[in-house]
PDB file of C-alpha atoms in Angstrom:
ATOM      1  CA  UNK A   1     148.521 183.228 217.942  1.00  0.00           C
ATOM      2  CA  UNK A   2     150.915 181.852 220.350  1.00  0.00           C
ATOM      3  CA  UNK A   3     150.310 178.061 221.755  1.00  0.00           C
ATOM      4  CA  UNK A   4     148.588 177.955 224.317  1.00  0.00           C
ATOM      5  CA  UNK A   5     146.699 181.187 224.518  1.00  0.00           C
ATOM      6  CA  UNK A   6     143.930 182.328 226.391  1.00  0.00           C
ATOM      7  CA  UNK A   7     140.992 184.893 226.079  1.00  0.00           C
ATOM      8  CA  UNK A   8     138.970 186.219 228.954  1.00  0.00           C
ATOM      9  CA  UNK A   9     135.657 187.237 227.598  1.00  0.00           C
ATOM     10  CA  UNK A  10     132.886 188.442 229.661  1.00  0.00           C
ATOM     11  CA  UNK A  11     129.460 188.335 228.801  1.00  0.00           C
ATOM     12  CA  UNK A  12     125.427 190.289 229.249  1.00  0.00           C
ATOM     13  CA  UNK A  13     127.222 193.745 230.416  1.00  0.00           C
ATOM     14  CA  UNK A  14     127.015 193.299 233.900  1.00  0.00           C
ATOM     15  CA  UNK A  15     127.861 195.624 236.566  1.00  0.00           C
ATOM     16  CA  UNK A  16     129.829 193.464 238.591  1.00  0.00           C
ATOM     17  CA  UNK A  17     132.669 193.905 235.550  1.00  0.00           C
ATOM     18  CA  UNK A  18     133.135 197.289 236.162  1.00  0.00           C
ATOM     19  CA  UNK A  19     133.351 196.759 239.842  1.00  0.00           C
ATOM     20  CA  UNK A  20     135.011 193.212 240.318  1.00  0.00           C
ATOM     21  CA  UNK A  21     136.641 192.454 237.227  1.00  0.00           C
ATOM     22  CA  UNK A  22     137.725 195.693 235.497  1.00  0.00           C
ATOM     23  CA  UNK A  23     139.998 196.792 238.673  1.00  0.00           C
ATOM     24  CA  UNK A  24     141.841 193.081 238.810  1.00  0.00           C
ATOM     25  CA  UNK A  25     142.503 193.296 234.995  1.00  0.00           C
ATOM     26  CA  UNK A  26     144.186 196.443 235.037  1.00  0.00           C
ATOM     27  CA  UNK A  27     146.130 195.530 238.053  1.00  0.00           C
ATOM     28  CA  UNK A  28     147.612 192.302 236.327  1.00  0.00           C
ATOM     29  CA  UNK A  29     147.670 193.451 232.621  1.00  0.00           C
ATOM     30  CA  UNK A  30     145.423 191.285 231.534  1.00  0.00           C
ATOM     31  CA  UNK A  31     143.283 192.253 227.947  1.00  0.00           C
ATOM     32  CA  UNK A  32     139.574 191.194 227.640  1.00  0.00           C
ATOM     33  CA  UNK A  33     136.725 191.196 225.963  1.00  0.00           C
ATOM     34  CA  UNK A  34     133.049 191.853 227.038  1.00  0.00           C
ATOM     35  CA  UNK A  35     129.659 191.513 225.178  1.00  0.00           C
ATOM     36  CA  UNK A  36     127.104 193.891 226.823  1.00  0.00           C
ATOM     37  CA  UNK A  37     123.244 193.165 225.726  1.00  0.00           C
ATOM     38  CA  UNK A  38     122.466 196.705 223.884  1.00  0.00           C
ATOM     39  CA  UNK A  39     118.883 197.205 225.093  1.00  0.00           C
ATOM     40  CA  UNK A  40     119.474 196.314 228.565  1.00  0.00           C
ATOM     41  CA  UNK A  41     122.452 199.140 228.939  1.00  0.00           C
ATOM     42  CA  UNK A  42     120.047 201.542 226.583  1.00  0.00           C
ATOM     43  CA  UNK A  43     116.792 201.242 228.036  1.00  0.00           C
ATOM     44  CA  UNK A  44     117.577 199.883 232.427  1.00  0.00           C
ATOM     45  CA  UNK A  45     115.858 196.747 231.698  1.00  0.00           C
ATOM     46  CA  UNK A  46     116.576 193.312 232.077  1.00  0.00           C
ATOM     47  CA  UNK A  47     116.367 190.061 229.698  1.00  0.00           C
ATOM     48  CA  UNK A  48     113.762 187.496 229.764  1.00  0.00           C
ATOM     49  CA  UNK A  49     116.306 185.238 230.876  1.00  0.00           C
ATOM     50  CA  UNK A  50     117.930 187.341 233.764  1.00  0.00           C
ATOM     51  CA  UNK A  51     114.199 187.895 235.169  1.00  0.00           C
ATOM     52  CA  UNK A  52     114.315 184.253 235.061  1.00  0.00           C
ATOM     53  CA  UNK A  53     117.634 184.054 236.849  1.00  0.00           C
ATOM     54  CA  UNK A  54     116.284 186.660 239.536  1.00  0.00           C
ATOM     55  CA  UNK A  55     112.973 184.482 240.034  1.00  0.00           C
ATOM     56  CA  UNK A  56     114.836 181.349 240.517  1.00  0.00           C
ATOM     57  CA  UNK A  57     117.253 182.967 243.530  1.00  0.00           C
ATOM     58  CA  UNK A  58     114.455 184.557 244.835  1.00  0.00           C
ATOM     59  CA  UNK A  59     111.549 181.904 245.560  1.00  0.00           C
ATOM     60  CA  UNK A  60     111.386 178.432 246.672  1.00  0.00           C
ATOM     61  CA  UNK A  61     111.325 176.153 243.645  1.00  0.00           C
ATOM     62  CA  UNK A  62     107.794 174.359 244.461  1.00  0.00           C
ATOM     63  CA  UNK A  63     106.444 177.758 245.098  1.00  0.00           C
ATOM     64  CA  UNK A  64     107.908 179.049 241.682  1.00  0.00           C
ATOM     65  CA  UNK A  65     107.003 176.210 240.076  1.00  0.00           C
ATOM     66  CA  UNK A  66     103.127 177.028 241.422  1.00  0.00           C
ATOM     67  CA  UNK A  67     102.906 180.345 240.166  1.00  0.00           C
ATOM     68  CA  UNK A  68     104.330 179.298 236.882  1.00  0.00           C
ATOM     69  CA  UNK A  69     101.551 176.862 236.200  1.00  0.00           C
ATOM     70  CA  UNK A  70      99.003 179.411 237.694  1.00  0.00           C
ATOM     71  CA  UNK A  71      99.952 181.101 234.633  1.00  0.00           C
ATOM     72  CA  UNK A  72     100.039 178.768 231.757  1.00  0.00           C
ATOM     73  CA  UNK A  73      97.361 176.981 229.754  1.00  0.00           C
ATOM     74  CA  UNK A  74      96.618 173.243 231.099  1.00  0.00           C
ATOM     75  CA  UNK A  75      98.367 171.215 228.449  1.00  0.00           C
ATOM     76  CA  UNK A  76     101.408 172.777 228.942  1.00  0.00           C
ATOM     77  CA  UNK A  77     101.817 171.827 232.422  1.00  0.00           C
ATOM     78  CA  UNK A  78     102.139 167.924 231.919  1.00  0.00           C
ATOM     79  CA  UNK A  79     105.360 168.215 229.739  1.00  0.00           C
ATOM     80  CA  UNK A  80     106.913 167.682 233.206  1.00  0.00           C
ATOM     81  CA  UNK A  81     105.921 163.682 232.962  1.00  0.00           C
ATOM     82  CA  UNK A  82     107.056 163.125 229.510  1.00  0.00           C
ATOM     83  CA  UNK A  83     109.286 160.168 228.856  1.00  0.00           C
ATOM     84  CA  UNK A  84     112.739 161.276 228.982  1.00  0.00           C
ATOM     85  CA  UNK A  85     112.408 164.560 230.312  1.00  0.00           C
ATOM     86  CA  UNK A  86     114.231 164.173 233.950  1.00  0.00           C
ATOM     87  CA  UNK A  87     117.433 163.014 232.216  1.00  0.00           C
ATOM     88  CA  UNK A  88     117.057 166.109 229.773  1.00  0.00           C
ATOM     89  CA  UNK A  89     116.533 168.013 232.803  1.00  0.00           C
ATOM     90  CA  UNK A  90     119.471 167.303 234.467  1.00  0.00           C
ATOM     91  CA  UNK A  91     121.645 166.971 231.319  1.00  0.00           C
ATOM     92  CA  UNK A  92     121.591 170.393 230.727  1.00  0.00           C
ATOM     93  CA  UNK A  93     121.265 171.838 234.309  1.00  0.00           C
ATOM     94  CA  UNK A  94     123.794 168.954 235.822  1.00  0.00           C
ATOM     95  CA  UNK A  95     124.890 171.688 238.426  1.00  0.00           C
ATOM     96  CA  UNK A  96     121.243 172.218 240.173  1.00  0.00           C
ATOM     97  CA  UNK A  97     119.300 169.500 242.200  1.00  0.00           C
ATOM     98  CA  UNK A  98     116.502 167.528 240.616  1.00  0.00           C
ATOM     99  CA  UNK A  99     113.828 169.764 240.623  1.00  0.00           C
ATOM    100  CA  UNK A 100     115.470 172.714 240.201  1.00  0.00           C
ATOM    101  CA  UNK A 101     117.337 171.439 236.823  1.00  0.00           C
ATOM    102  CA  UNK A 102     113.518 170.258 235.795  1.00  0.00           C
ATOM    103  CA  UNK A 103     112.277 173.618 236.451  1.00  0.00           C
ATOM    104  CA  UNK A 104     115.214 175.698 234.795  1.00  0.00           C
ATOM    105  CA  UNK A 105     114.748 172.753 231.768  1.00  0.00           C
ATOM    106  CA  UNK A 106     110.787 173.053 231.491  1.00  0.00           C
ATOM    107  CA  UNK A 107     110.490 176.891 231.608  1.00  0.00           C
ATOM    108  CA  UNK A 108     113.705 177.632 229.266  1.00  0.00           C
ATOM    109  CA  UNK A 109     113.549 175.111 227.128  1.00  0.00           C
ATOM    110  CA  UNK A 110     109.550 173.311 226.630  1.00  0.00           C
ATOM    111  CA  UNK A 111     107.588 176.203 226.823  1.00  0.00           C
ATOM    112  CA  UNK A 112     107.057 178.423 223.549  1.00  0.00           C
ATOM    113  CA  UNK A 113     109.120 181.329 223.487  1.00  0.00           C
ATOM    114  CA  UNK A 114     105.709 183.514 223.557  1.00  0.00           C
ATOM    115  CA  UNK A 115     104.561 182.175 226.343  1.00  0.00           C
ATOM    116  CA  UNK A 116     108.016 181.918 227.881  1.00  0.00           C
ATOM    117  CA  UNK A 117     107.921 185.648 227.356  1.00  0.00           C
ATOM    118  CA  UNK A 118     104.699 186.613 228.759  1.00  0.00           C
ATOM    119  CA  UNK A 119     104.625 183.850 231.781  1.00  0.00           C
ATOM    120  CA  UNK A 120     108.513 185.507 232.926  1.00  0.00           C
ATOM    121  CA  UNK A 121     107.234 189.062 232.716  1.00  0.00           C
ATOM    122  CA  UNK A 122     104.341 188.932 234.521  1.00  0.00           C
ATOM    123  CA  UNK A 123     105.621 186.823 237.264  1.00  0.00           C
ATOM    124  CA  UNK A 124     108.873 189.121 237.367  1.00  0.00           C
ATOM    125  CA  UNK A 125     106.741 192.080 237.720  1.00  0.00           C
ATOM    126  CA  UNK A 126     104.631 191.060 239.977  1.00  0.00           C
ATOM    127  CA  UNK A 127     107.636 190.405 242.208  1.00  0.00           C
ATOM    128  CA  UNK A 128     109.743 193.367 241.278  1.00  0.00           C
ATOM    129  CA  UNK A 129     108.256 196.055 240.521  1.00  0.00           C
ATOM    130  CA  UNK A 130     111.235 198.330 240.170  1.00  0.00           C
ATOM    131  CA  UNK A 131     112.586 196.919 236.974  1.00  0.00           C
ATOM    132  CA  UNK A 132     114.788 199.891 236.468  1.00  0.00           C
ATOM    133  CA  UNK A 133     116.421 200.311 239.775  1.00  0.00           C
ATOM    134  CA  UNK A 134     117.456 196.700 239.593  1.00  0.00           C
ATOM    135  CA  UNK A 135     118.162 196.930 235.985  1.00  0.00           C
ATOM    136  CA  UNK A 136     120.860 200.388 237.070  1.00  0.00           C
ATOM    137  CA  UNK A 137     122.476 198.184 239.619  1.00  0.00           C
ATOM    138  CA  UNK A 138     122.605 194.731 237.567  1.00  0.00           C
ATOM    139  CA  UNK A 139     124.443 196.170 234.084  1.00  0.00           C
ATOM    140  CA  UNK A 140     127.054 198.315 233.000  1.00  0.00           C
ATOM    141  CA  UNK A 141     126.352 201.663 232.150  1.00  0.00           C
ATOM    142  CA  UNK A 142     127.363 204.055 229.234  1.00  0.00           C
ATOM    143  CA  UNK A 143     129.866 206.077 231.013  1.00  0.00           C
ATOM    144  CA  UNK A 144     131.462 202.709 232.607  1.00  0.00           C
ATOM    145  CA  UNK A 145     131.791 200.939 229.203  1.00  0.00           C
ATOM    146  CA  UNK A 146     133.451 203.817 227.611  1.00  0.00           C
ATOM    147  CA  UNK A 147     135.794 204.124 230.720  1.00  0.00           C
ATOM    148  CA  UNK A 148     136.344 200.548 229.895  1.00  0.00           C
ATOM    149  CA  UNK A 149     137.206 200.853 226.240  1.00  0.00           C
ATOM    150  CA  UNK A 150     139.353 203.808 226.914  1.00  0.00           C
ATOM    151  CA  UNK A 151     141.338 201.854 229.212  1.00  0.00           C
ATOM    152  CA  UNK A 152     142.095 199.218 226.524  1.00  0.00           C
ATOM    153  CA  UNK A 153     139.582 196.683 226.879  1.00  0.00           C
ATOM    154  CA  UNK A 154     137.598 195.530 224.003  1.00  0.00           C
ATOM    155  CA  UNK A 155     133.792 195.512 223.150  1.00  0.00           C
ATOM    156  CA  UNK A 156     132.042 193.503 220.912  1.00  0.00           C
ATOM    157  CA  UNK A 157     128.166 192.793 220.616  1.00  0.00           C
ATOM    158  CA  UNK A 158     125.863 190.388 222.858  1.00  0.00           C
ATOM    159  CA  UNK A 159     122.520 191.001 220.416  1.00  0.00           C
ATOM    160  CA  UNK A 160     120.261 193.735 221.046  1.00  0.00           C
ATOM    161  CA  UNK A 161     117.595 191.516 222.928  1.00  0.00           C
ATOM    162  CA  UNK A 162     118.876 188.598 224.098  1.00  0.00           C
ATOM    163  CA  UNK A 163     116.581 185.914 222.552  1.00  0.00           C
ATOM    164  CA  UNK A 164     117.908 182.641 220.490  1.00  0.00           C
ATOM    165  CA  UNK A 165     118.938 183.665 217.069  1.00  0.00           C
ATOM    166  CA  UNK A 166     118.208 180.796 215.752  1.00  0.00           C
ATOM    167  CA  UNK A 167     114.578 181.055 216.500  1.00  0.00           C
ATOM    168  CA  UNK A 168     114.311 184.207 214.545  1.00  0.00           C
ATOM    169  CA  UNK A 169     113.543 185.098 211.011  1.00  0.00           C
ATOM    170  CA  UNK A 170     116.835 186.165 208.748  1.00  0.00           C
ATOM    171  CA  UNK A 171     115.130 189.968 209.210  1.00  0.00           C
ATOM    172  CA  UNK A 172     115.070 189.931 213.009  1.00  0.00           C
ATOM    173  CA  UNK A 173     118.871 188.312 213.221  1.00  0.00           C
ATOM    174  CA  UNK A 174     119.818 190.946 211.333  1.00  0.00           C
ATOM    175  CA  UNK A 175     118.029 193.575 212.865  1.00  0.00           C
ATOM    176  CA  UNK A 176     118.977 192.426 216.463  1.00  0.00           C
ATOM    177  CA  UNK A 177     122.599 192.568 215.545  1.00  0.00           C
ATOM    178  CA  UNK A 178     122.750 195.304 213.410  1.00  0.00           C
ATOM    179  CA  UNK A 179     121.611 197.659 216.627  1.00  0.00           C
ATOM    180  CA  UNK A 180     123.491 195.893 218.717  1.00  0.00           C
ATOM    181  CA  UNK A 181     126.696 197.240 216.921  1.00  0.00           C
ATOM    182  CA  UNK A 182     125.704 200.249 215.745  1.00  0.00           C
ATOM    183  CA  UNK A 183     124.955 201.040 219.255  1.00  0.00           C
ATOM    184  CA  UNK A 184     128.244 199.935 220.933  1.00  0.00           C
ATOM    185  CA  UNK A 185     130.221 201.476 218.354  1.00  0.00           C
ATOM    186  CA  UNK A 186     128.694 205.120 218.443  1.00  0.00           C
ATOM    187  CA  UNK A 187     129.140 204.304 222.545  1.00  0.00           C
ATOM    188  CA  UNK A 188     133.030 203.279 222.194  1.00  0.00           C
ATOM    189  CA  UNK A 189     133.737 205.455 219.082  1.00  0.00           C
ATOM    190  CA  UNK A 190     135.288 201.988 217.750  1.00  0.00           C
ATOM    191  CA  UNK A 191     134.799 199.406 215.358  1.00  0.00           C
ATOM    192  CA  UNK A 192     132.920 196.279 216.238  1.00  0.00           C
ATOM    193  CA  UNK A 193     134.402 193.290 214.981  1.00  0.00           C
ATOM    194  CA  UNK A 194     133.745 190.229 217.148  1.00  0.00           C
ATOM    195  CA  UNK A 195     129.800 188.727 218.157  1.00  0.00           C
ATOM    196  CA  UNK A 196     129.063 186.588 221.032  1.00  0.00           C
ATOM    197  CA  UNK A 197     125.838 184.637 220.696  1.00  0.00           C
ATOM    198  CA  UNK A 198     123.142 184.890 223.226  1.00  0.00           C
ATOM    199  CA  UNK A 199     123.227 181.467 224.487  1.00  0.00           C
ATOM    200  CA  UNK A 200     125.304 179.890 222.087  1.00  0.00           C
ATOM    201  CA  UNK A 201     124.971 176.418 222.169  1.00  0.00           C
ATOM    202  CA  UNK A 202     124.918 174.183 218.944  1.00  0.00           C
ATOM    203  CA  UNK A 203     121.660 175.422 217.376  1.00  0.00           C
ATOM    204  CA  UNK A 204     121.099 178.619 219.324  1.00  0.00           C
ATOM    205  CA  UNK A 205     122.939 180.317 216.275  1.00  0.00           C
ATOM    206  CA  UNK A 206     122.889 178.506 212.756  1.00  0.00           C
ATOM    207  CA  UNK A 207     124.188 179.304 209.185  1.00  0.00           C
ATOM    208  CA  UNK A 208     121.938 182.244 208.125  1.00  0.00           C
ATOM    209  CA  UNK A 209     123.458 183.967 211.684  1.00  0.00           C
ATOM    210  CA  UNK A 210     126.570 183.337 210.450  1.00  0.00           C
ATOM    211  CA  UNK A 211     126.182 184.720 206.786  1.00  0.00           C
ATOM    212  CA  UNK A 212     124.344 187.994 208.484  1.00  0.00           C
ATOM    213  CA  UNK A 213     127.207 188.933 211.256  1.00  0.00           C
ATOM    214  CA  UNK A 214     130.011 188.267 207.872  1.00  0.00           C
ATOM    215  CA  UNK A 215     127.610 190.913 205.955  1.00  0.00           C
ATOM    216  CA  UNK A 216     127.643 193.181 208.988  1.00  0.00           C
ATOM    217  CA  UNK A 217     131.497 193.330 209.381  1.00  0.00           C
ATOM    218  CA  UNK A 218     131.738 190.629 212.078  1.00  0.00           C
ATOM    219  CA  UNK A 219     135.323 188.966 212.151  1.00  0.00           C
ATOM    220  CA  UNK A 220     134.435 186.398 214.684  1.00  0.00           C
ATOM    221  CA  UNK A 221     131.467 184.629 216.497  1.00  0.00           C
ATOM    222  CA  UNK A 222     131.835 182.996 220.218  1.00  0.00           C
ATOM    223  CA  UNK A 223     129.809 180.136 220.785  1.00  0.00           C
ATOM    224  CA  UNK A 224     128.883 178.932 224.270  1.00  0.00           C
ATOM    225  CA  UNK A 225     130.807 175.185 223.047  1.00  0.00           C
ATOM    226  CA  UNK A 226     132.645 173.844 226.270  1.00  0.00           C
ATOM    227  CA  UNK A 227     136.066 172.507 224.523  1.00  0.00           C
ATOM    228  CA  UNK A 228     139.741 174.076 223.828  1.00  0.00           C
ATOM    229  CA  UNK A 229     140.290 175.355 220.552  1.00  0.00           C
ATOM    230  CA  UNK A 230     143.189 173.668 218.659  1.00  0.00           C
ATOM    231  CA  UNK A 231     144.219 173.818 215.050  1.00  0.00           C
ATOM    232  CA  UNK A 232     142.295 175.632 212.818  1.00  0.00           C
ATOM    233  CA  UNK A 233     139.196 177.296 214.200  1.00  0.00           C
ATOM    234  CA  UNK A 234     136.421 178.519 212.682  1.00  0.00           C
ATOM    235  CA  UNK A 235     136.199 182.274 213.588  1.00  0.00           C
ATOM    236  CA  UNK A 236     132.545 182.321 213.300  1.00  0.00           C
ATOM    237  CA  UNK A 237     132.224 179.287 216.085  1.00  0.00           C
ATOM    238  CA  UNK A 238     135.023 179.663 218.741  1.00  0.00           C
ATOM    239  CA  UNK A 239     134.330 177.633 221.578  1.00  0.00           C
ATOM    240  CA  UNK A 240     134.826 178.686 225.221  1.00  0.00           C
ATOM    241  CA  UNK A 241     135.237 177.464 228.625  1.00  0.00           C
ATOM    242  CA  UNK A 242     132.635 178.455 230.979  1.00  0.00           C
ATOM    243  CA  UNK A 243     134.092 179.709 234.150  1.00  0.00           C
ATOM    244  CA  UNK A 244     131.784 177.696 236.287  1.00  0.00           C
ATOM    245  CA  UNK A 245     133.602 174.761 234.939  1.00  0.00           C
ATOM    246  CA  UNK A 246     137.233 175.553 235.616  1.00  0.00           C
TER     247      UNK A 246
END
């Protein structure tokens, strides 16, 4: 690989590659890669954590943060005044305001994944009840990925689901990755060689990940790790630079 190389990589599938990003590739020549989420292209219907993203842009935070707690048990609610938890907060959201990093930090990363689940999709509904009309216009479709692959670009897999790996059992990794390729390669008609991991921060994707995507023919893994690569990389935890911080 030449010093001081770059790859573009574009994650989730979303439609907004096809129509933004796809035309000002091919006009400059550049080669990239993009990770669609399997289900979402398969079945019109979005991730727990785009519902989330569409909930957050679409209410006032101490309204969203009222219907939340409307829908969770009691206990839950007072992880908010926990020692440490503002500075969490805004560790990991250090782009939003106060009490919209505390939101983002409670609901995505204090409440149990279960309840995570079943709070988001209720609320969502509630709110939008045309899940697959939004889901059409917010990710890529067949025909455009395969327009996409045939002019060049590559396609690797994003998981099937969209939920942390590392949370899962060794069967459900596997599972959620195996259909993830199988589907994007009988889409593309092309191997699938390289994984992104949904999320993938340090701990969103561990070992047992790792060994699964080798078994499955993986080459490569991208991790969500903000730093240049330099030296020798491990291919199964390539670090990237999130646009948002260029």
């Amino acid at each position: 690989i030449p010093r001081r190389s770059a790859v573009l990589t574009f994650d989730d599938g979303l439609k907004d590659h096809y129509r933004v990003v796809f035309p000002i590739l091919k006009k400059l020549g550049l080669p990239a890669a993009f990770f669609p989420i399997s289900r979402s292209v398969r079945e019109e219907i979005l991730t727990i954590a785009h519902k989330n993203h569409f909930l957050f842009h679409s209410f006032p935070i101490p309204e969203l943060r009222k219907i939340i707690h409307q829908e969770i048990p009691r206990h839950l609610r007072d992880i908010e005044k926990s020692e440490g938890y503002a500075i969490a907060a805004r560790t990991r959201y250090r782009f939003d305001n106060q009490d919209t990093a505390a939101l983002k930090y409670f609901v995505n990363h204090c409440l149990p994944d279960n309840v995570r689940k079943l709070v988001i999709a209720r609320v969502f509904k509630k709110a939008f009840p045309n899940e697959n009309e939004i889901a059409r216009e917010f990710y890529l479709s067949e025909p455009e990925i395969q327009e996409m692959s045939g002019a060049g670009f590559e396609f690797g897999s994003h998981s099937h689901n969209h939920f942390v790996l590392a949370h899962a059992s060794p069967r459900l990794q596997e599972r959620e990755l195996r259909l993830s390729k199988n589907y994007v390669e009988r889409l593309i008609k092309k191997p699938v060689a390289t994984l992104s991991y949904p999320f993938g921060h340090i701990g969103e994707f561990n070992e047992t990940t790792i060994s699964i995507a080798k078994k499955l023919g993986f080459r490569a893994g991208l991790a969500n790790i903000h730093k240049i690569n330099k030296g020798r990389v491990d291919p199964f935890s390539i670090a990237r630079i999130d646009a948002v911080l260029v």
